[in-house]
Amino acid sequence: YRRRCDADDAEVMEFSRREDAMFYFGGSETPTSGMTLVTYARRAAEALGVSREDATCVPVPLGHAMGFGFGALATLARGGRVVLPSTVGSAGDGVRARDAMCEAALDAIESEACTLVVADSHLAKAAAGTATTTTSLRGGFIKVGSGDAIWASEPVTFWGTELLTVGTPKKPRV
């Protein structure tokens, strides 16, 4: 063990700029670089005003850039606490699996007094039909389409709290 120093930071930054320092997220064919994830985290932390007092619920898998960059990394970079409810299964596994994941996330938001949430549209739909007494939640993100654009569409209300959108929603077919 040795203390971390500025030289370590420079080494990490240089490594993340290399072409082989790529990470695959969400089954994407396109790799995501380390610096891209850092950029997502910086933008997310600034947009949400993340601080060390925040507890962020991240029910989106960390293997997805949304969960890792916009959620966990943004919170950890500001000294906050990350809450990771079960994400076993996926929305594609059927209604029961999706409902179980949503129930675990909603329970974690309440029981862990989360102040922020980084969610997807499935969780928002599940929350719409569930009453809550939570008063801790103050904001967060919801993935509404592909891409990394923040505020590309109107905020989504989640348990009485407005969540900023990430991604560009698909245009309806005419």
Backbone as ProteinMPNN parsed JSONL, in Angstrom:
{"seq_chain_A": "YRRRCDADDAEVMEFSRREDAMFYFGGSETPTSGMTLVTYARRAAEALGVSREDATCVPVPLGHAMGFGFGALATLARGGRVVLPSTVGSAGDGVRARDAMCEAALDAIESEACTLVVADSHLAKAAAGTATTTTSLRGGFIKVGSGDAIWASEPVTFWGTELLTVGTPKKPRV", "coords_chain_A": {"N_chain_A": [[0.835, -1.191, 0.0], [0.464, 2.217, -0.777], [0.289, 5.781, -0.483], [-2.031, 7.596, -2.458], [-1.24, 9.818, -5.128], [-0.668, 12.907, -7.017], [0.672, 12.067, -9.312], [-0.389, 9.543, -9.716], [-3.002, 10.181, -10.489], [-2.485, 11.449, -12.932], [-1.442, 9.294, -14.35], [-3.673, 7.588, -14.473], [-5.434, 9.2, -15.966], [-4.003, 9.335, -18.385], [-4.019, 6.616, -19.124], [-6.764, 6.25, -19.532], [-7.169, 7.635, -21.85], [-6.079, 6.141, -23.813], [-6.521, 4.05, -26.668], [-7.103, 1.393, -26.108], [-8.282, 1.465, -23.684], [-11.095, 0.933, -23.151], [-14.542, 0.393, -22.439], [-17.24, -1.853, -22.345], [-20.66, -1.384, -22.352], [-23.976, -2.238, -21.465], [-24.438, -4.116, -23.53], [-23.776, -2.883, -25.835], [-22.49, -2.319, -29.092], [-20.673, -0.427, -29.437], [-17.847, 0.718, -27.834], [-17.395, 2.342, -24.647], [-15.468, 4.977, -23.544], [-13.193, 5.501, -20.772], [-12.93, 8.222, -20.187], [-15.271, 9.21, -21.26], [-17.169, 8.19, -19.49], [-16.371, 9.556, -17.194], [-16.972, 12.135, -18.015], [-19.78, 11.92, -18.252], [-20.348, 11.54, -15.546], [-19.438, 13.958, -14.403], [-21.129, 15.83, -15.673], [-23.619, 14.905, -14.765], [-23.393, 15.162, -11.961], [-23.147, 17.931, -11.737], [-25.598, 18.82, -12.89], [-27.482, 17.794, -11.11], [-26.634, 18.774, -8.724], [-25.145, 17.232, -6.9], [-24.054, 16.181, -3.701], [-22.008, 15.432, -0.797], [-23.843, 14.751, 1.093], [-25.831, 13.392, -0.179], [-27.734, 10.458, -1.015], [-27.835, 8.166, -3.45], [-30.043, 6.256, -5.273], [-29.509, 3.604, -7.396], [-30.989, 1.821, -9.508], [-30.491, 0.957, -12.014], [-28.518, -1.262, -13.892], [-25.009, -1.479, -13.129], [-23.471, -2.201, -15.219], [-24.308, -0.742, -17.291], [-23.969, 2.31, -18.983], [-25.545, 4.398, -18.055], [-26.235, 3.678, -15.394], [-23.667, 3.4, -14.256], [-22.034, 5.706, -15.064], [-23.765, 8.108, -14.989], [-24.974, 7.605, -12.561], [-23.645, 5.96, -10.207], [-20.835, 6.714, -10.388], [-20.974, 9.534, -10.549], [-22.082, 10.161, -8.063], [-20.259, 9.013, -6.214], [-17.97, 10.47, -6.853], [-18.514, 12.917, -5.719], [-18.564, 12.321, -3.095], [-20.849, 11.161, -2.046], [-23.364, 8.686, -1.097], [-24.013, 5.511, -2.492], [-26.786, 3.585, -3.343], [-27.623, 0.356, -4.068], [-30.077, -1.397, -5.265], [-31.486, -4.69, -5.861], [-30.916, -5.872, -9.117], [-31.488, -8.114, -10.495], [-32.311, -10.01, -13.251], [-34.214, -8.573, -15.968], [-36.068, -5.99, -17.667], [-36.796, -7.192, -19.989], [-37.167, -9.788, -19.231], [-39.721, -10.29, -18.589], [-42.938, -9.473, -17.097], [-43.172, -10.151, -14.327], [-40.488, -10.288, -13.42], [-39.635, -7.679, -13.966], [-41.406, -6.233, -12.322], [-40.583, -7.161, -9.793], [-37.978, -6.136, -9.664], [-38.544, -3.405, -9.733], [-40.046, -3.128, -7.385], [-38.066, -3.713, -5.469], [-36.363, -1.538, -5.904], [-38.02, 0.694, -5.301], [-38.537, 0.156, -2.623], [-35.929, 0.383, -1.612], [-35.406, 3.113, -2.059], [-37.116, 4.32, -0.215], [-36.464, 3.006, 2.291], [-33.744, 3.524, 2.59], [-33.639, 6.214, 2.634], [-33.176, 7.746, 0.268], [-31.979, 10.496, -1.622], [-31.667, 11.05, -4.247], [-32.346, 9.576, -7.47], [-31.527, 7.353, -10.1], [-32.996, 6.308, -12.805], [-35.016, 4.164, -14.976], [-37.581, 4.126, -17.527], [-39.307, 2.019, -16.867], [-39.251, 1.812, -14.075], [-40.382, 4.256, -13.374], [-42.979, 3.929, -14.336], [-43.845, 1.86, -12.66], [-43.703, 3.127, -10.187], [-45.667, 5.02, -10.463], [-48.053, 3.773, -9.879], [-47.89, 3.302, -7.195], [-48.173, 4.25, -3.876], [-46.427, 6.535, -1.712], [-44.638, 7.567, 1.195], [-42.387, 8.918, 1.261], [-40.102, 11.542, 1.883], [-37.628, 12.295, 1.368], [-36.566, 12.173, -1.24], [-35.275, 14.233, -3.746], [-34.682, 14.632, -6.391], [-33.296, 13.58, -9.606], [-32.441, 11.37, -12.35], [-33.987, 10.139, -15.337], [-33.995, 7.668, -17.763], [-34.981, 8.124, -21.002], [-34.661, 7.603, -23.66], [-32.396, 6.925, -26.413], [-28.907, 7.841, -26.259], [-27.047, 10.574, -24.648], [-28.046, 13.006, -23.897], [-28.977, 15.522, -21.661], [-31.945, 16.834, -20.309], [-33.369, 16.704, -22.738], [-36.011, 16.391, -23.125], [-39.192, 17.12, -21.536], [-39.216, 17.202, -17.906], [-39.868, 14.252, -15.889], [-42.376, 13.27, -13.667], [-41.896, 11.678, -10.616], [-42.938, 10.027, -7.948], [-43.85, 12.479, -6.94], [-41.682, 14.093, -7.37], [-39.648, 15.882, -9.617], [-37.869, 14.402, -12.241], [-34.95, 14.739, -14.161], [-34.564, 14.285, -17.659], [-32.744, 11.851, -19.576], [-31.278, 11.186, -22.628], [-32.672, 10.944, -25.936], [-35.981, 10.943, -26.715], [-37.773, 8.582, -28.758], [-39.187, 9.594, -31.816], [-42.664, 9.799, -32.425], [-44.237, 7.573, -34.715], [-45.605, 8.6, -37.791]], "CA_chain_A": [[0.0, 0.0, 0.0], [1.104, 3.537, -0.734], [-0.683, 6.869, -0.645], [-2.31, 8.08, -3.802], [-0.676, 11.152, -5.334], [-1.0, 13.511, -8.301], [1.226, 11.252, -10.395], [-1.356, 8.472, -9.961], [-4.1, 10.762, -11.261], [-2.001, 11.672, -14.292], [-1.322, 7.979, -14.966], [-5.027, 7.121, -14.76], [-5.945, 10.008, -17.071], [-3.324, 8.927, -19.606], [-4.522, 5.297, -19.472], [-8.137, 6.333, -20.018], [-7.152, 8.231, -23.19], [-5.59, 5.149, -24.761], [-7.58, 3.395, -27.429], [-7.478, 0.099, -25.54], [-8.953, 1.702, -22.401], [-12.503, 1.053, -23.498], [-15.414, -0.45, -21.649], [-18.484, -2.146, -23.041], [-21.792, -1.248, -21.457], [-25.32, -2.486, -21.953], [-24.491, -4.909, -24.739], [-23.549, -2.009, -26.971], [-21.396, -2.665, -29.988], [-19.744, 0.687, -29.368], [-17.257, 0.823, -26.498], [-17.45, 3.627, -23.965], [-14.154, 5.223, -22.956], [-13.162, 5.943, -19.385], [-13.158, 9.664, -20.118], [-16.688, 9.437, -21.519], [-17.851, 7.936, -18.22], [-16.04, 10.676, -16.302], [-17.754, 13.274, -18.513], [-21.159, 11.687, -17.816], [-20.402, 11.754, -14.095], [-19.301, 15.394, -14.139], [-22.362, 16.493, -16.108], [-24.704, 14.488, -13.878], [-23.192, 15.764, -10.637], [-23.449, 19.358, -11.855], [-27.026, 19.017, -13.169], [-28.268, 17.437, -9.934], [-26.083, 19.387, -7.515], [-24.822, 16.13, -5.999], [-23.131, 16.517, -2.614], [-21.669, 14.318, 0.089], [-25.023, 14.415, 1.891], [-26.784, 12.655, -0.996], [-27.787, 9.005, -1.171], [-28.409, 7.963, -4.778], [-30.495, 4.91, -5.603], [-29.162, 3.291, -8.785], [-31.549, 0.53, -9.879], [-30.029, 0.63, -13.362], [-27.285, -2.037, -13.715], [-23.732, -0.768, -13.275], [-22.946, -2.58, -16.519], [-24.893, 0.194, -18.246], [-23.349, 3.637, -18.785], [-26.465, 5.219, -17.262], [-26.059, 3.319, -13.992], [-22.307, 3.637, -13.785], [-21.57, 7.086, -15.256], [-24.702, 9.107, -14.481], [-25.4, 7.272, -11.209], [-22.655, 5.638, -9.18], [-19.612, 7.508, -10.483], [-21.301, 10.928, -10.222], [-22.293, 10.251, -6.618], [-19.001, 8.721, -5.514], [-17.025, 11.571, -7.099], [-18.875, 14.02, -4.822], [-18.529, 11.842, -1.715], [-22.155, 10.685, -1.61], [-23.584, 7.262, -0.85], [-24.722, 4.835, -3.579], [-27.652, 2.494, -2.912], [-27.782, -0.548, -5.209], [-31.078, -2.447, -5.067], [-31.336, -5.838, -6.745], [-31.251, -5.699, -10.537], [-31.506, -9.451, -11.07], [-33.282, -10.047, -14.331], [-34.336, -7.326, -16.713], [-37.424, -5.731, -18.149], [-37.035, -8.156, -21.05], [-37.462, -11.107, -18.652], [-41.153, -10.417, -18.338], [-43.582, -8.566, -16.147], [-42.861, -10.493, -12.928], [-39.108, -9.884, -13.123], [-39.605, -6.211, -13.957], [-42.105, -5.78, -11.122], [-39.739, -7.458, -8.624], [-36.888, -5.152, -9.666], [-39.116, -2.103, -9.384], [-40.396, -3.172, -5.967], [-36.817, -3.609, -4.714], [-35.861, -0.164, -6.028], [-38.895, 1.598, -4.557], [-38.28, -0.107, -1.209], [-34.61, 0.95, -1.269], [-35.523, 4.578, -2.021], [-37.738, 4.68, 1.065], [-35.763, 2.501, 3.476], [-32.406, 4.113, 2.684], [-33.818, 7.678, 2.608], [-32.437, 8.251, -0.888], [-32.29, 11.862, -2.038], [-31.613, 11.062, -5.708], [-32.549, 8.286, -8.117], [-31.181, 7.266, -11.524], [-33.941, 5.254, -13.141], [-35.481, 4.03, -16.35], [-39.024, 4.339, -17.644], [-40.036, 0.932, -16.204], [-39.384, 2.157, -12.662], [-41.329, 5.373, -13.279], [-44.317, 3.373, -14.516], [-44.173, 1.112, -11.449], [-43.887, 4.093, -9.094], [-46.915, 5.754, -10.695], [-49.149, 3.055, -9.259], [-47.529, 2.995, -5.823], [-48.152, 5.413, -2.981], [-45.244, 6.607, -0.871], [-44.592, 8.608, 2.218], [-41.019, 9.425, 1.247], [-39.919, 12.988, 1.8], [-36.195, 12.509, 1.15], [-36.219, 12.269, -2.658], [-35.297, 15.615, -4.233], [-34.44, 14.713, -7.829], [-32.604, 12.471, -10.231], [-32.503, 11.207, -13.796], [-34.727, 9.015, -15.898], [-33.606, 7.38, -19.146], [-36.185, 8.139, -21.838], [-34.323, 7.279, -25.04], [-30.973, 6.683, -26.642], [-28.026, 8.996, -26.178], [-26.667, 11.082, -23.33], [-28.52, 14.383, -23.748], [-29.736, 15.841, -20.448], [-33.012, 17.806, -20.574], [-33.822, 16.669, -24.131], [-37.47, 16.456, -23.08], [-39.732, 17.626, -20.276], [-38.985, 16.321, -16.75], [-40.867, 13.236, -15.583], [-42.692, 13.263, -12.241], [-41.661, 10.39, -9.981], [-43.284, 10.168, -6.531], [-43.979, 13.892, -6.609], [-40.398, 14.766, -7.604], [-39.3, 15.929, -11.037], [-36.6, 13.811, -12.66], [-34.444, 15.217, -15.443], [-34.493, 13.21, -18.645], [-31.483, 11.551, -20.253], [-31.557, 10.525, -23.898], [-33.636, 11.582, -26.83], [-37.1, 10.008, -26.947], [-38.093, 8.269, -30.156], [-40.303, 10.374, -32.364], [-43.778, 8.919, -32.789], [-44.411, 7.328, -36.153], [-46.776, 9.298, -38.337]], "C_chain_A": [[0.87, 1.24, 0.0], [0.036, 4.586, -0.955], [-0.832, 7.243, -2.105], [-1.744, 9.484, -3.94], [-1.064, 11.675, -6.725], [-0.478, 12.696, -9.48], [0.279, 10.1, -10.734], [-2.503, 8.982, -10.813], [-3.689, 10.951, -12.713], [-1.901, 10.339, -15.043], [-2.698, 7.429, -15.346], [-5.602, 7.884, -15.942], [-5.312, 9.574, -18.387], [-3.84, 7.559, -20.062], [-5.913, 5.397, -20.087], [-8.231, 6.983, -21.391], [-6.696, 7.225, -24.252], [-6.75, 4.459, -25.443], [-8.009, 2.073, -26.815], [-8.152, 0.243, -24.177], [-10.435, 1.949, -22.67], [-13.298, 0.059, -22.666], [-16.694, -0.667, -22.434], [-19.627, -2.106, -22.034], [-23.076, -1.597, -22.173], [-25.408, -3.258, -23.241], [-24.253, -4.095, -25.995], [-22.387, -2.52, -27.813], [-20.314, -1.587, -29.938], [-19.166, 0.788, -27.97], [-17.365, 2.245, -25.961], [-16.104, 3.841, -23.296], [-14.289, 5.655, -21.503], [-13.445, 7.424, -19.266], [-14.611, 10.006, -20.426], [-17.477, 9.236, -20.24], [-17.591, 9.059, -17.22], [-16.828, 11.92, -16.723], [-19.214, 13.13, -18.112], [-21.295, 12.011, -16.329], [-20.327, 13.239, -13.757], [-20.583, 16.128, -14.495], [-23.525, 16.17, -15.178], [-24.589, 15.159, -12.517], [-23.517, 17.255, -10.664], [-24.948, 19.595, -12.033], [-27.886, 18.765, -11.932], [-27.783, 18.121, -8.658], [-25.749, 18.333, -6.467], [-23.809, 16.596, -4.947], [-22.882, 15.284, -1.75], [-22.841, 13.902, 0.969], [-26.024, 13.552, 1.123], [-26.603, 11.142, -0.908], [-28.517, 8.771, -2.486], [-28.774, 6.502, -4.985], [-30.23, 4.681, -7.091], [-29.693, 1.893, -9.123], [-31.232, 0.125, -11.315], [-28.714, -0.137, -13.197], [-26.019, -1.2, -13.932], [-23.038, -1.143, -14.578], [-23.526, -1.729, -17.639], [-24.303, 1.567, -17.95], [-24.238, 4.56, -17.961], [-26.258, 4.943, -15.772], [-24.69, 3.669, -13.466], [-21.9, 5.103, -13.881], [-22.467, 8.127, -14.626], [-25.078, 8.857, -13.024], [-24.258, 7.136, -10.218], [-21.43, 6.555, -9.225], [-19.854, 8.972, -10.112], [-21.442, 11.107, -8.718], [-20.999, 10.04, -5.851], [-17.985, 9.848, -5.679], [-17.287, 12.764, -6.177], [-18.943, 13.577, -3.366], [-19.847, 11.339, -1.177], [-22.195, 9.173, -1.454], [-24.41, 6.688, -1.992], [-25.505, 3.664, -3.003], [-27.951, 1.649, -4.145], [-28.813, -1.625, -4.9], [-30.838, -3.575, -6.07], [-31.745, -5.481, -8.171], [-31.222, -7.056, -11.23], [-32.631, -9.522, -12.098], [-33.277, -8.724, -15.072], [-35.776, -7.17, -17.164], [-37.792, -6.726, -19.246], [-37.376, -9.55, -20.542], [-38.934, -11.287, -18.316], [-41.631, -9.525, -17.213], [-43.199, -8.879, -14.706], [-41.462, -10.061, -12.545], [-39.003, -8.369, -13.035], [-40.271, -5.677, -12.687], [-41.277, -6.018, -9.863], [-38.591, -6.464, -8.529], [-37.402, -3.793, -9.23], [-39.475, -2.052, -7.911], [-39.155, -3.032, -5.101], [-36.273, -2.185, -4.747], [-36.701, 0.808, -5.209], [-38.707, 1.417, -3.054], [-36.951, 0.511, -0.774], [-34.666, 2.472, -1.168], [-36.091, 5.021, -0.68], [-36.883, 4.262, 2.259], [-34.383, 3.12, 3.664], [-32.44, 5.638, 2.626], [-33.011, 8.313, 1.465], [-32.918, 9.66, -1.257], [-32.327, 11.978, -3.549], [-31.871, 9.65, -6.234], [-32.133, 8.408, -9.58], [-31.94, 6.053, -12.036], [-34.179, 5.139, -14.64], [-36.999, 4.14, -16.357], [-39.841, 3.244, -16.963], [-40.266, 1.256, -14.732], [-40.391, 3.291, -12.475], [-42.758, 4.875, -13.423], [-44.766, 2.615, -13.265], [-44.464, 2.065, -10.289], [-45.204, 4.833, -9.229], [-48.097, 5.078, -10.011], [-48.919, 2.718, -7.802], [-47.503, 4.268, -4.995], [-46.874, 5.376, -2.139], [-45.399, 7.709, 0.154], [-43.218, 9.254, 2.242], [-40.996, 10.949, 1.141], [-38.463, 13.31, 1.495], [-35.829, 12.764, -0.304], [-36.358, 13.709, -3.144], [-35.064, 15.731, -5.729], [-33.771, 13.468, -8.362], [-32.754, 12.504, -11.737], [-33.404, 10.047, -14.15], [-34.338, 8.876, -17.367], [-34.869, 7.27, -19.986], [-35.919, 7.78, -23.298], [-32.833, 7.084, -25.191], [-30.18, 7.983, -26.555], [-27.814, 9.478, -24.754], [-27.117, 12.521, -23.085], [-29.331, 14.528, -22.463], [-30.723, 16.94, -20.81], [-33.462, 17.826, -22.035], [-35.35, 16.697, -24.223], [-37.898, 16.931, -21.696], [-39.419, 16.667, -19.125], [-40.153, 15.36, -16.542], [-41.106, 13.256, -14.076], [-42.628, 11.845, -11.7], [-41.885, 10.578, -8.486], [-43.293, 11.625, -6.094], [-42.719, 14.706, -6.832], [-40.104, 14.75, -9.098], [-37.922, 15.333, -11.281], [-36.217, 14.386, -14.013], [-34.321, 14.037, -16.394], [-33.082, 13.078, -19.208], [-31.843, 10.77, -21.511], [-32.585, 11.297, -24.693], [-34.751, 10.592, -27.111], [-37.298, 9.762, -28.435], [-39.26, 9.131, -30.59], [-41.42, 9.416, -32.732], [-43.866, 8.764, -34.304], [-45.684, 8.013, -36.626], [-47.518, 8.422, -39.294]], "O_chain_A": [[1.886, 1.304, 0.692], [-1.005, 4.306, -1.55], [0.125, 7.206, -2.878], [-1.763, 10.259, -2.984], [-1.705, 10.971, -7.506], [-1.118, 12.644, -10.53], [0.155, 9.72, -11.898], [-2.934, 8.309, -11.749], [-4.459, 10.647, -13.624], [-2.235, 10.261, -16.225], [-2.863, 6.865, -16.428], [-6.199, 7.279, -16.833], [-6.005, 9.456, -19.397], [-4.073, 7.356, -21.253], [-6.211, 4.704, -21.059], [-9.274, 6.893, -22.039], [-6.904, 7.438, -25.446], [-7.826, 4.305, -24.867], [-9.158, 1.664, -26.979], [-8.552, -0.756, -23.579], [-10.949, 3.044, -22.441], [-12.785, -0.979, -22.248], [-17.174, 0.241, -23.112], [-19.552, -2.736, -20.979], [-23.244, -1.288, -23.353], [-26.367, -3.08, -23.991], [-24.504, -4.571, -27.102], [-21.425, -3.083, -27.291], [-19.178, -1.817, -30.35], [-19.919, 0.93, -27.007], [-17.419, 3.214, -26.719], [-15.641, 2.974, -22.555], [-15.345, 6.11, -21.063], [-14.133, 7.847, -18.336], [-15.133, 10.993, -19.907], [-18.365, 10.031, -19.932], [-18.492, 9.463, -16.485], [-17.299, 12.672, -15.87], [-19.832, 14.102, -17.678], [-22.244, 12.676, -15.913], [-21.079, 13.72, -12.909], [-21.072, 16.949, -13.718], [-24.322, 17.046, -14.841], [-25.576, 15.665, -11.984], [-24.099, 17.78, -9.715], [-25.511, 20.482, -11.39], [-28.896, 19.438, -11.725], [-28.45, 18.054, -7.626], [-26.034, 18.517, -5.284], [-22.847, 17.301, -5.254], [-23.481, 14.229, -1.961], [-22.83, 12.808, 1.533], [-26.969, 13.034, 1.716], [-25.496, 10.626, -0.751], [-29.684, 9.136, -2.623], [-27.922, 5.619, -4.887], [-30.667, 5.46, -7.938], [-28.962, 0.906, -9.043], [-31.66, -0.934, -11.774], [-27.861, 0.299, -12.425], [-25.972, -0.332, -14.803], [-22.103, -0.459, -14.995], [-23.255, -1.979, -18.813], [-24.154, 1.941, -16.786], [-23.731, 5.419, -17.24], [-26.12, 5.876, -14.981], [-24.559, 4.178, -12.353], [-21.467, 5.688, -12.888], [-22.01, 8.941, -13.823], [-25.46, 9.791, -12.319], [-23.94, 8.071, -9.483], [-21.036, 7.109, -8.199], [-19.028, 9.583, -9.433], [-20.971, 12.099, -8.162], [-20.68, 10.804, -4.94], [-17.227, 10.146, -4.756], [-16.372, 13.536, -5.89], [-19.332, 14.357, -2.497], [-19.971, 11.108, 0.025], [-21.196, 8.481, -1.651], [-25.391, 7.297, -2.417], [-24.957, 2.846, -2.263], [-28.465, 2.154, -5.144], [-28.468, -2.662, -4.333], [-30.069, -3.417, -7.018], [-32.787, -4.866, -8.397], [-30.959, -7.132, -12.43], [-33.766, -9.132, -11.822], [-32.431, -7.864, -14.828], [-36.588, -8.089, -17.056], [-38.963, -7.064, -19.414], [-37.82, -10.402, -21.311], [-39.336, -12.335, -17.81], [-40.847, -8.915, -16.487], [-42.925, -7.96, -13.934], [-41.259, -9.522, -11.457], [-38.355, -7.838, -12.132], [-39.746, -4.763, -12.051], [-41.265, -5.179, -8.962], [-38.262, -5.998, -7.438], [-36.755, -3.106, -8.439], [-39.235, -1.041, -7.251], [-39.178, -2.311, -4.103], [-35.781, -1.681, -3.738], [-36.155, 1.653, -4.5], [-38.713, 2.389, -2.299], [-36.859, 1.094, 0.306], [-34.04, 3.057, -0.284], [-35.607, 5.98, -0.079], [-36.607, 5.076, 3.14], [-33.906, 3.227, 4.794], [-31.392, 6.282, 2.574], [-32.271, 9.276, 1.665], [-34.11, 9.959, -1.205], [-32.945, 12.897, -4.086], [-31.643, 8.661, -5.537], [-32.36, 9.436, -10.218], [-31.58, 4.913, -11.742], [-33.634, 5.892, -15.447], [-37.623, 4.237, -15.3], [-40.96, 3.505, -16.522], [-41.347, 1.005, -14.2], [-41.167, 3.282, -11.519], [-43.653, 5.34, -12.717], [-45.923, 2.712, -12.857], [-45.378, 1.823, -9.5], [-45.798, 5.231, -8.227], [-49.044, 5.752, -9.606], [-49.669, 1.931, -7.224], [-46.875, 5.253, -5.382], [-46.315, 4.308, -1.891], [-46.183, 8.644, -0.007], [-42.914, 10.044, 3.135], [-41.775, 11.551, 0.401], [-38.102, 14.481, 1.375], [-34.878, 13.496, -0.579], [-37.408, 14.332, -2.984], [-35.228, 16.814, -6.292], [-33.684, 12.444, -7.685], [-33.138, 13.516, -12.324], [-33.568, 9.102, -13.378], [-34.353, 9.851, -18.118], [-35.727, 6.428, -19.721], [-36.857, 7.665, -24.086], [-32.094, 7.078, -24.206], [-30.716, 9.074, -26.752], [-28.315, 8.894, -23.793], [-26.624, 13.179, -22.169], [-30.254, 13.754, -22.209], [-30.379, 17.874, -21.536], [-33.897, 18.869, -22.523], [-35.908, 16.994, -25.279], [-37.07, 17.119, -20.804], [-39.361, 15.455, -19.331], [-41.278, 15.625, -16.966], [-40.155, 13.259, -13.294], [-43.23, 10.926, -12.257], [-41.081, 11.237, -7.827], [-42.806, 11.964, -5.016], [-42.689, 15.895, -6.514], [-40.286, 13.731, -9.764], [-36.943, 15.698, -10.63], [-37.057, 14.507, -14.905], [-34.009, 12.922, -15.977], [-32.335, 14.051, -19.303], [-32.617, 9.814, -21.461], [-33.268, 12.183, -24.179], [-34.511, 9.525, -27.676], [-37.021, 10.63, -29.263], [-40.2, 9.365, -29.829], [-41.168, 8.346, -33.285], [-43.606, 9.699, -35.062], [-46.706, 8.001, -35.94], [-48.532, 8.84, -39.853]]}, "name": "protein", "num_of_chains": 1, "seq": "YRRRCDADDAEVMEFSRREDAMFYFGGSETPTSGMTLVTYARRAAEALGVSREDATCVPVPLGHAMGFGFGALATLARGGRVVLPSTVGSAGDGVRARDAMCEAALDAIESEACTLVVADSHLAKAAAGTATTTTSLRGGFIKVGSGDAIWASEPVTFWGTELLTVGTPKKPRV"}
